[in-house]
Amino acid sequence: MTASTAAATVRTRTGGPRENGPKIFEHVMGWTFVIVLAMLVAQLGLL
């Protein structure tokens, strides 16, 4: 096995969401962000 194939088999974590994490939490936080952003746009009169 060469160094390039050995490096390809090891996955480096980059700080993103975990694959086995709580999906419902990410879903709720995403929708919360969308709602807060829509409220900000409406308050600023950009709509």
GROMACS .gro file of C-alpha atoms in nm:
model
   47
    1MET     CA    1   0.000   0.000   0.000
    2THR     CA    2   0.142   0.336  -0.097
    3ALA     CA    3   0.120   0.657   0.100
    4SER     CA    4  -0.150   0.801  -0.125
    5THR     CA    5  -0.381   0.500  -0.091
    6ALA     CA    6  -0.322   0.489   0.284
    7ALA     CA    7  -0.415   0.857   0.311
    8ALA     CA    8  -0.725   0.802   0.100
    9THR     CA    9  -0.855   0.536   0.337
   10VAL     CA   10  -0.833   0.763   0.643
   11ARG     CA   11  -1.113   1.019   0.660
   12THR     CA   12  -1.018   1.349   0.818
   13ARG     CA   13  -1.282   1.520   1.031
   14THR     CA   14  -1.329   1.883   0.938
   15GLY     CA   15  -1.563   1.988   1.219
   16GLY     CA   16  -1.883   1.941   1.023
   17PRO     CA   17  -2.195   1.772   1.156
   18ARG     CA   18  -2.152   1.411   1.260
   19GLU     CA   19  -2.317   1.147   1.046
   20ASN     CA   20  -2.470   0.977   1.349
   21GLY     CA   21  -2.572   1.296   1.533
   22PRO     CA   22  -2.923   1.409   1.627
   23LYS     CA   23  -3.087   1.487   1.293
   24ILE     CA   24  -3.394   1.645   1.454
   25PHE     CA   25  -3.178   1.905   1.631
   26GLU     CA   26  -3.011   2.008   1.304
   27HIS     CA   27  -3.351   2.023   1.134
   28VAL     CA   28  -3.504   2.242   1.407
   29MET     CA   29  -3.203   2.474   1.417
   30GLY     CA   30  -3.212   2.512   1.039
   31TRP     CA   31  -3.580   2.610   1.040
   32THR     CA   32  -3.519   2.845   1.333
   33PHE     CA   33  -3.250   3.020   1.130
   34VAL     CA   34  -3.485   3.052   0.831
   35ILE     CA   35  -3.762   3.202   1.045
   36VAL     CA   36  -3.529   3.450   1.217
   37LEU     CA   37  -3.385   3.554   0.882
   38ALA     CA   38  -3.735   3.606   0.740
   39MET     CA   39  -3.831   3.817   1.044
   40LEU     CA   40  -3.518   4.031   0.998
   41VAL     CA   41  -3.587   4.083   0.629
   42ALA     CA   42  -3.947   4.182   0.704
   43GLN     CA   43  -3.845   4.422   0.981
   44LEU     CA   44  -3.588   4.592   0.759
   45GLY     CA   45  -3.843   4.630   0.481
   46LEU     CA   46  -3.633   4.442   0.226
   47LEU     CA   47  -3.923   4.222   0.118
   0.00000   0.00000   0.00000
